[in-house]
Amino acid sequence: DFMKQGHGMLLLYTLKNPSFPEYSFSSESGVMCLDFHSDHPQLLAVGFYDGNVAIYNLKRASPQPTYKSSARSGKHTEPVWQVKWQKDDMDGNHNFFSVSSDGQIVSWTLVKNELVHMDVIKLSADETTMQGPEGLQLQTLGSGISFDFHKKIDYLFLVGTEEGKIYKCSKTYSSQYLDVFEAHHMAVDTVSWNPFHLKVFISCSSDWTIKIWDHTIKTPLFVYDLATAVGDVAWSPYSSTVFAAVTIDGQAHVFDLNVNKLEPLCSQLVVTRKKNKTTHVQFNPADPVIIVGDERGLITCLKLSPNLRKKPKEKKGQEVKKGPEEEIAKLEKLLSLVRQPGKKE
């Protein structure tokens, strides 16, 4: 409950033992988001409701985070909605980024034994200034909800805001954006680059829609209306055309554009209790498993049935090509159908 903020918990489970967490950490403020480091999985970055960020090292037996921001050394002034690890910087220091409703995107670097922060970008809502008392000009801030970094172009990232816009930004220009997409009518809950195709990203919003974009084109290529607010969307790690979404009516949906461009292959009720909403979905990087989180704190682990992960059929004597190039080509073929004809690549 956002009005009654209490303590937070960070729990780490293994699928071998769903009844009890392997690790548990308690915190003074609610935990909003987390991200494991891809090369050092013992490092976990966490963002809190009070605007702080922290890093837990699972190899250390301490109940406290190894690093934590503070009001003195700098923190966000509003909840942190997402944290994401980045490649180590030039000096080999670990670093991650955070986005918050205060309109700031901040990079945090582990230097020796402290977190050093640097403001990367400040979102402002349409460069508008409000008339304050006695003619003061007040600048209104946009508030960031979600972001994602490009898989190959290191400096490029997208930010989704509460106003429904998606900004294309660069780590190197802190004062302006590269581009703005008028994406949704309500907050952009998730924005995510396709793991295979370097131009494509997906976004979802409480305005009931999921949209798939090419970042060089200002209008969406695909739009799906799920008839209720969409909490989260995630690309699958094994196919460029498969993604999953959860809606607040307790359902999980799995799409494969290659099989059906118009509607989900499967929509399944995950949450049974009334007034409970499904809020998060994530694919397992190795196995055909998704996990869904809800507002009551339950996590449901679902296995995708074989017809939700169909592979192309092998013709006699022909080998089906596999690999990232094929995945890119598969999605490109679909996109070329919806891009305006006559537009040059």
Coordinates of C-alpha atoms in Angstrom, one line a residue:
D1 CA 0.0 0.0 0.0
F2 CA 1.7 3.2 -1.2
M3 CA 0.1 5.3 1.5
K4 CA 1.2 3.1 4.4
Q5 CA 4.8 2.5 3.7
G6 CA 6.5 0.0 6.0
H7 CA 9.5 -2.2 5.9
G8 CA 10.7 -4.0 2.8
M9 CA 12.0 -7.5 2.2
L10 CA 14.3 -8.9 -0.4
L11 CA 13.9 -12.7 -0.8
L12 CA 15.9 -15.0 -3.1
Y13 CA 14.4 -18.4 -4.0
T14 CA 15.5 -21.5 -5.8
L15 CA 12.9 -23.5 -7.8
K16 CA 14.1 -26.5 -5.9
N17 CA 12.5 -25.3 -2.7
P18 CA 9.5 -23.0 -3.3
S19 CA 8.4 -23.0 0.3
F20 CA 11.3 -21.1 1.8
P21 CA 13.8 -18.5 0.5
E22 CA 17.5 -19.3 0.3
Y23 CA 18.4 -15.7 1.3
S24 CA 16.3 -13.1 3.0
F25 CA 17.2 -9.5 3.7
S26 CA 15.1 -7.0 5.5
S27 CA 15.2 -3.2 4.7
E28 CA 13.8 -0.1 6.2
S29 CA 12.0 0.9 3.0
G30 CA 9.9 -1.1 0.5
V31 CA 11.9 -2.7 -2.4
M32 CA 10.7 -1.5 -5.8
C33 CA 13.1 -3.2 -8.2
L34 CA 16.2 -5.4 -8.5
D35 CA 18.7 -6.5 -11.1
F36 CA 21.4 -9.2 -11.0
H37 CA 24.8 -8.5 -12.5
S38 CA 25.1 -10.7 -15.6
D39 CA 28.8 -11.5 -15.1
H40 CA 28.9 -11.4 -11.3
P41 CA 25.6 -13.0 -10.2
Q42 CA 26.4 -12.6 -6.5
L43 CA 25.9 -8.8 -7.0
L44 CA 22.3 -7.6 -6.8
A45 CA 21.3 -4.0 -7.3
V46 CA 18.2 -2.9 -5.6
G47 CA 16.0 0.3 -5.7
F48 CA 13.9 1.4 -2.8
Y49 CA 10.6 3.3 -2.3
D50 CA 12.4 6.1 -0.3
G51 CA 14.7 6.9 -3.3
N52 CA 17.8 5.0 -2.1
V53 CA 19.6 2.3 -4.1
A54 CA 21.8 -0.5 -2.7
I55 CA 24.0 -3.4 -3.7
Y56 CA 23.8 -6.7 -1.9
N57 CA 26.7 -9.2 -2.2
L58 CA 25.3 -12.7 -1.7
K59 CA 28.7 -14.1 -0.9
R60 CA 28.9 -12.0 2.2
A61 CA 27.0 -13.2 5.2
S62 CA 25.9 -9.7 6.2
P63 CA 22.2 -8.8 6.6
Q64 CA 23.1 -5.3 5.4
P65 CA 23.8 -4.3 1.8
T66 CA 27.5 -4.0 0.9
Y67 CA 26.9 -0.5 -0.6
K68 CA 24.0 1.9 -0.1
S69 CA 23.2 5.4 -1.1
S70 CA 22.3 7.9 1.6
A71 CA 20.8 11.4 1.8
R72 CA 24.3 12.7 2.5
S73 CA 26.0 11.1 -0.5
G74 CA 23.0 11.5 -2.8
K75 CA 19.8 9.6 -3.5
H76 CA 16.6 10.0 -5.5
T77 CA 13.8 12.1 -3.9
E78 CA 11.1 9.7 -5.1
P79 CA 10.7 5.9 -5.5
V80 CA 13.2 4.2 -7.7
W81 CA 11.2 2.2 -10.3
Q82 CA 14.0 0.4 -12.1
V83 CA 17.7 -0.4 -11.7
K84 CA 19.9 -1.9 -14.5
W85 CA 23.5 -3.0 -14.4
Q86 CA 25.8 -1.7 -17.2
K87 CA 29.1 -2.9 -18.6
D88 CA 32.0 -2.0 -16.3
D89 CA 33.4 1.5 -17.1
M90 CA 36.9 2.3 -18.5
D91 CA 38.6 1.8 -15.2
G92 CA 36.9 -1.6 -14.7
N93 CA 34.5 -0.3 -12.0
H94 CA 31.0 -1.9 -11.7
N95 CA 28.2 0.5 -12.4
F96 CA 24.4 0.5 -12.7
F97 CA 21.7 3.0 -13.6
S98 CA 18.5 3.9 -11.8
V99 CA 15.3 5.7 -12.9
S100 CA 12.9 7.4 -10.5
S101 CA 9.6 9.4 -10.5
D102 CA 11.8 12.5 -9.6
G103 CA 12.7 12.7 -13.3
Q104 CA 16.3 11.8 -12.7
I105 CA 18.3 9.0 -14.4
V106 CA 21.4 8.4 -12.3
S107 CA 24.4 6.3 -12.8
W108 CA 26.0 4.7 -9.8
T109 CA 29.6 3.5 -9.9
L110 CA 31.4 1.3 -7.3
V111 CA 34.6 3.1 -6.6
K112 CA 36.8 1.4 -3.9
N113 CA 34.2 1.1 -1.1
E114 CA 31.6 3.7 -2.0
L115 CA 28.8 4.4 -4.5
V116 CA 29.6 7.4 -6.6
H117 CA 26.6 8.9 -8.4
M118 CA 26.3 11.0 -11.5
D119 CA 23.1 12.5 -13.0
V120 CA 22.8 11.2 -16.5
I121 CA 19.6 13.0 -17.6
K122 CA 16.8 15.0 -16.2
L123 CA 13.4 14.5 -17.8
S124 CA 11.3 17.6 -18.1
A125 CA 7.7 17.4 -19.2
D126 CA 7.6 19.1 -22.7
E127 CA 10.0 21.8 -21.6
T128 CA 7.0 23.5 -19.9
T129 CA 7.4 26.0 -17.2
M130 CA 4.6 26.6 -14.7
Q131 CA 3.7 30.0 -13.5
G132 CA 4.5 29.9 -9.8
P133 CA 3.6 32.4 -7.0
E134 CA 4.8 36.0 -7.6
G135 CA 5.6 35.2 -11.3
L136 CA 8.3 32.6 -10.5
Q137 CA 9.0 30.2 -13.4
L138 CA 8.8 26.6 -12.1
Q139 CA 10.0 23.9 -14.3
T140 CA 7.8 20.8 -14.3
L141 CA 9.6 17.4 -14.3
G142 CA 8.6 14.4 -16.2
S143 CA 8.7 11.3 -14.1
G144 CA 10.5 8.2 -15.3
I145 CA 8.9 4.8 -14.7
S146 CA 10.9 2.3 -16.8
F147 CA 14.0 2.2 -19.0
D148 CA 16.1 -0.1 -21.0
F149 CA 19.6 0.0 -22.6
H150 CA 20.3 -1.0 -26.1
K151 CA 21.8 -4.5 -26.4
K152 CA 24.6 -3.4 -28.7
I153 CA 24.8 0.4 -28.9
D154 CA 26.2 1.1 -25.5
Y155 CA 25.2 4.7 -25.1
L156 CA 21.6 4.4 -26.3
F157 CA 18.7 3.9 -24.0
L158 CA 14.9 4.4 -23.8
V159 CA 12.9 5.9 -20.9
G160 CA 9.2 5.5 -20.4
T161 CA 7.4 8.1 -18.4
E162 CA 4.3 8.6 -16.3
E163 CA 2.9 10.9 -19.0
G164 CA 3.0 8.1 -21.6
K165 CA 6.0 9.3 -23.6
I166 CA 9.0 7.3 -24.5
Y167 CA 12.3 9.2 -24.7
K168 CA 15.2 7.9 -26.7
C169 CA 18.3 9.2 -24.9
S170 CA 22.1 8.9 -25.0
K171 CA 24.4 8.6 -22.1
T172 CA 26.6 11.3 -23.7
Y173 CA 24.0 14.1 -24.0
S174 CA 22.5 14.9 -20.6
S175 CA 20.6 18.0 -21.6
Q176 CA 18.4 16.8 -24.5
Y177 CA 16.8 13.7 -26.0
L178 CA 17.6 12.1 -29.3
D179 CA 13.9 11.5 -30.0
V180 CA 10.4 11.4 -28.3
F181 CA 7.7 8.9 -29.0
E182 CA 4.1 9.9 -28.2
A183 CA 3.6 6.3 -27.1
H184 CA 0.7 5.9 -24.7
H185 CA -2.2 7.8 -23.0
M186 CA -1.1 6.6 -19.6
A187 CA 2.1 5.6 -17.8
V188 CA 4.6 3.5 -19.8
D189 CA 5.0 0.6 -17.3
T190 CA 7.6 -1.3 -19.3
V191 CA 9.9 -0.5 -22.3
S192 CA 12.2 -3.2 -23.5
W193 CA 14.5 -3.7 -26.5
N194 CA 14.2 -6.9 -28.5
P195 CA 17.1 -9.2 -27.6
F196 CA 17.8 -10.1 -31.2
H197 CA 16.6 -7.3 -33.5
L198 CA 18.6 -4.1 -32.9
K199 CA 15.9 -1.7 -34.0
V200 CA 12.9 -3.1 -32.3
F201 CA 11.5 -2.4 -28.9
I202 CA 8.2 -3.1 -27.1
S203 CA 6.2 -1.0 -24.6
C204 CA 3.1 -1.5 -22.5
S205 CA 0.8 0.7 -20.5
S206 CA -2.2 1.0 -18.2
D207 CA -4.0 2.4 -21.3
W208 CA -4.7 -1.3 -22.2
T209 CA -2.2 -1.5 -25.0
I210 CA 1.1 -3.2 -25.9
K211 CA 3.0 -1.6 -28.8
I212 CA 5.9 -2.8 -30.9
W213 CA 8.2 -0.1 -32.4
D214 CA 11.1 0.4 -34.7
H215 CA 13.2 3.1 -33.1
T216 CA 13.7 4.9 -36.4
I217 CA 10.0 5.2 -37.0
K218 CA 7.7 7.5 -34.9
T219 CA 4.6 5.3 -35.1
P220 CA 4.2 1.8 -33.7
L221 CA 4.4 -1.2 -36.1
F222 CA 2.0 -3.4 -34.0
V223 CA -0.6 -2.4 -31.5
Y224 CA -2.4 -4.9 -29.2
D225 CA -5.4 -3.9 -27.1
L226 CA -5.8 -6.3 -24.2
A227 CA -9.0 -4.6 -22.9
T228 CA -7.5 -4.0 -19.5
A229 CA -4.5 -2.4 -18.0
V230 CA -1.2 -4.1 -18.9
G231 CA 1.2 -4.4 -16.0
D232 CA 4.3 -5.8 -17.7
V233 CA 5.6 -7.2 -20.9
A234 CA 8.8 -9.3 -21.6
W235 CA 10.5 -10.6 -24.7
S236 CA 11.5 -14.2 -24.7
P237 CA 15.2 -15.0 -24.7
Y238 CA 14.9 -17.8 -27.2
S239 CA 12.8 -16.3 -30.0
S240 CA 12.7 -12.8 -31.5
T241 CA 8.9 -13.0 -32.1
V242 CA 7.7 -14.3 -28.7
F243 CA 6.7 -12.1 -25.8
A244 CA 4.6 -12.5 -22.6
A245 CA 2.5 -9.9 -20.9
V246 CA 0.4 -9.7 -17.7
T247 CA -2.8 -7.7 -17.3
I248 CA -4.3 -6.5 -14.0
D249 CA -7.3 -8.9 -14.3
G250 CA -4.9 -11.6 -13.2
Q251 CA -4.1 -13.0 -16.6
A252 CA -0.8 -14.0 -18.4
H253 CA -0.7 -13.8 -22.2
V254 CA 1.8 -15.4 -24.5
F255 CA 2.2 -14.1 -28.1
D256 CA 4.2 -15.4 -31.0
L257 CA 4.1 -13.0 -33.9
N258 CA 5.4 -15.7 -36.2
V259 CA 2.3 -17.9 -35.5
N260 CA -0.4 -15.2 -35.0
K261 CA 0.2 -11.5 -35.6
L262 CA -3.2 -10.5 -34.2
E263 CA -3.8 -12.2 -30.9
P264 CA -2.2 -14.2 -28.1
L265 CA -1.6 -17.9 -28.5
C266 CA -2.6 -18.3 -24.9
S267 CA -4.3 -16.2 -22.2
Q268 CA -4.4 -17.9 -18.8
L269 CA -5.8 -16.8 -15.4
V270 CA -2.9 -17.0 -13.0
V271 CA -4.3 -15.2 -10.0
T272 CA -7.4 -16.5 -8.3
R273 CA -8.2 -14.2 -5.5
K274 CA -10.4 -11.2 -6.2
K275 CA -8.9 -7.7 -6.1
N276 CA -5.4 -9.1 -6.8
K277 CA -3.5 -7.9 -9.8
T278 CA -0.7 -9.5 -11.7
T279 CA 2.1 -6.9 -12.0
H280 CA 5.3 -8.6 -13.3
V281 CA 6.4 -11.2 -15.8
Q282 CA 9.8 -12.6 -16.6
F283 CA 11.3 -15.3 -18.7
N284 CA 13.8 -17.8 -17.4
P285 CA 17.0 -17.3 -19.5
A286 CA 17.6 -21.0 -20.1
D287 CA 14.3 -22.9 -19.6
P288 CA 10.8 -22.4 -21.1
V289 CA 9.5 -21.1 -17.8
I290 CA 8.0 -17.7 -16.9
I291 CA 7.4 -16.3 -13.5
V292 CA 4.5 -13.9 -12.7
G293 CA 4.4 -11.7 -9.7
D294 CA 1.2 -10.1 -8.2
E295 CA 0.1 -7.4 -5.8
R296 CA -0.4 -9.8 -2.9
G297 CA 3.3 -10.8 -3.0
L298 CA 2.7 -14.2 -4.6
I299 CA 5.0 -15.5 -7.3
T300 CA 3.7 -18.1 -9.7
C301 CA 6.0 -20.1 -11.9
L302 CA 4.6 -21.4 -15.1
K303 CA 6.0 -23.8 -17.7
L304 CA 5.2 -23.0 -21.3
S305 CA 3.6 -25.9 -23.0
P306 CA 5.3 -27.2 -26.3
N307 CA 2.8 -25.5 -28.6
L308 CA 3.8 -22.1 -27.1
R309 CA 7.4 -22.6 -28.2
K310 CA 6.9 -24.1 -31.6
K311 CA 10.1 -24.4 -33.7
P312 CA 9.9 -24.2 -37.5
K313 CA 9.3 -27.7 -39.0
E314 CA 12.3 -29.4 -40.6
K315 CA 11.7 -30.4 -44.2
K316 CA 13.1 -33.7 -45.4
G317 CA 16.8 -33.3 -46.2
Q318 CA 16.7 -29.6 -45.2
E319 CA 18.2 -28.4 -42.0
V320 CA 16.4 -25.6 -40.3
K321 CA 18.8 -22.7 -39.7
K322 CA 19.0 -21.6 -36.1
G323 CA 20.8 -18.8 -34.3
P324 CA 20.6 -15.1 -33.8
E325 CA 20.8 -14.3 -37.6
E326 CA 17.7 -16.4 -38.2
E327 CA 15.8 -14.8 -35.3
I328 CA 16.6 -11.3 -36.7
A329 CA 15.5 -12.4 -40.2
K330 CA 12.3 -13.9 -38.9
L331 CA 11.2 -10.7 -37.1
E332 CA 12.5 -8.5 -40.0
K333 CA 10.3 -10.4 -42.4
L334 CA 7.2 -9.6 -40.3
L335 CA 8.1 -6.0 -39.8
S336 CA 8.7 -5.4 -43.5
L337 CA 5.0 -6.3 -44.0
V338 CA 3.9 -3.5 -41.8
R339 CA 6.4 -0.8 -42.5
Q340 CA 5.3 1.6 -45.1
P341 CA 6.1 0.3 -48.5
G342 CA 8.6 2.5 -50.5
K343 CA 10.4 3.5 -47.3
K344 CA 14.1 2.8 -47.6
E345 CA 15.8 1.0 -44.8

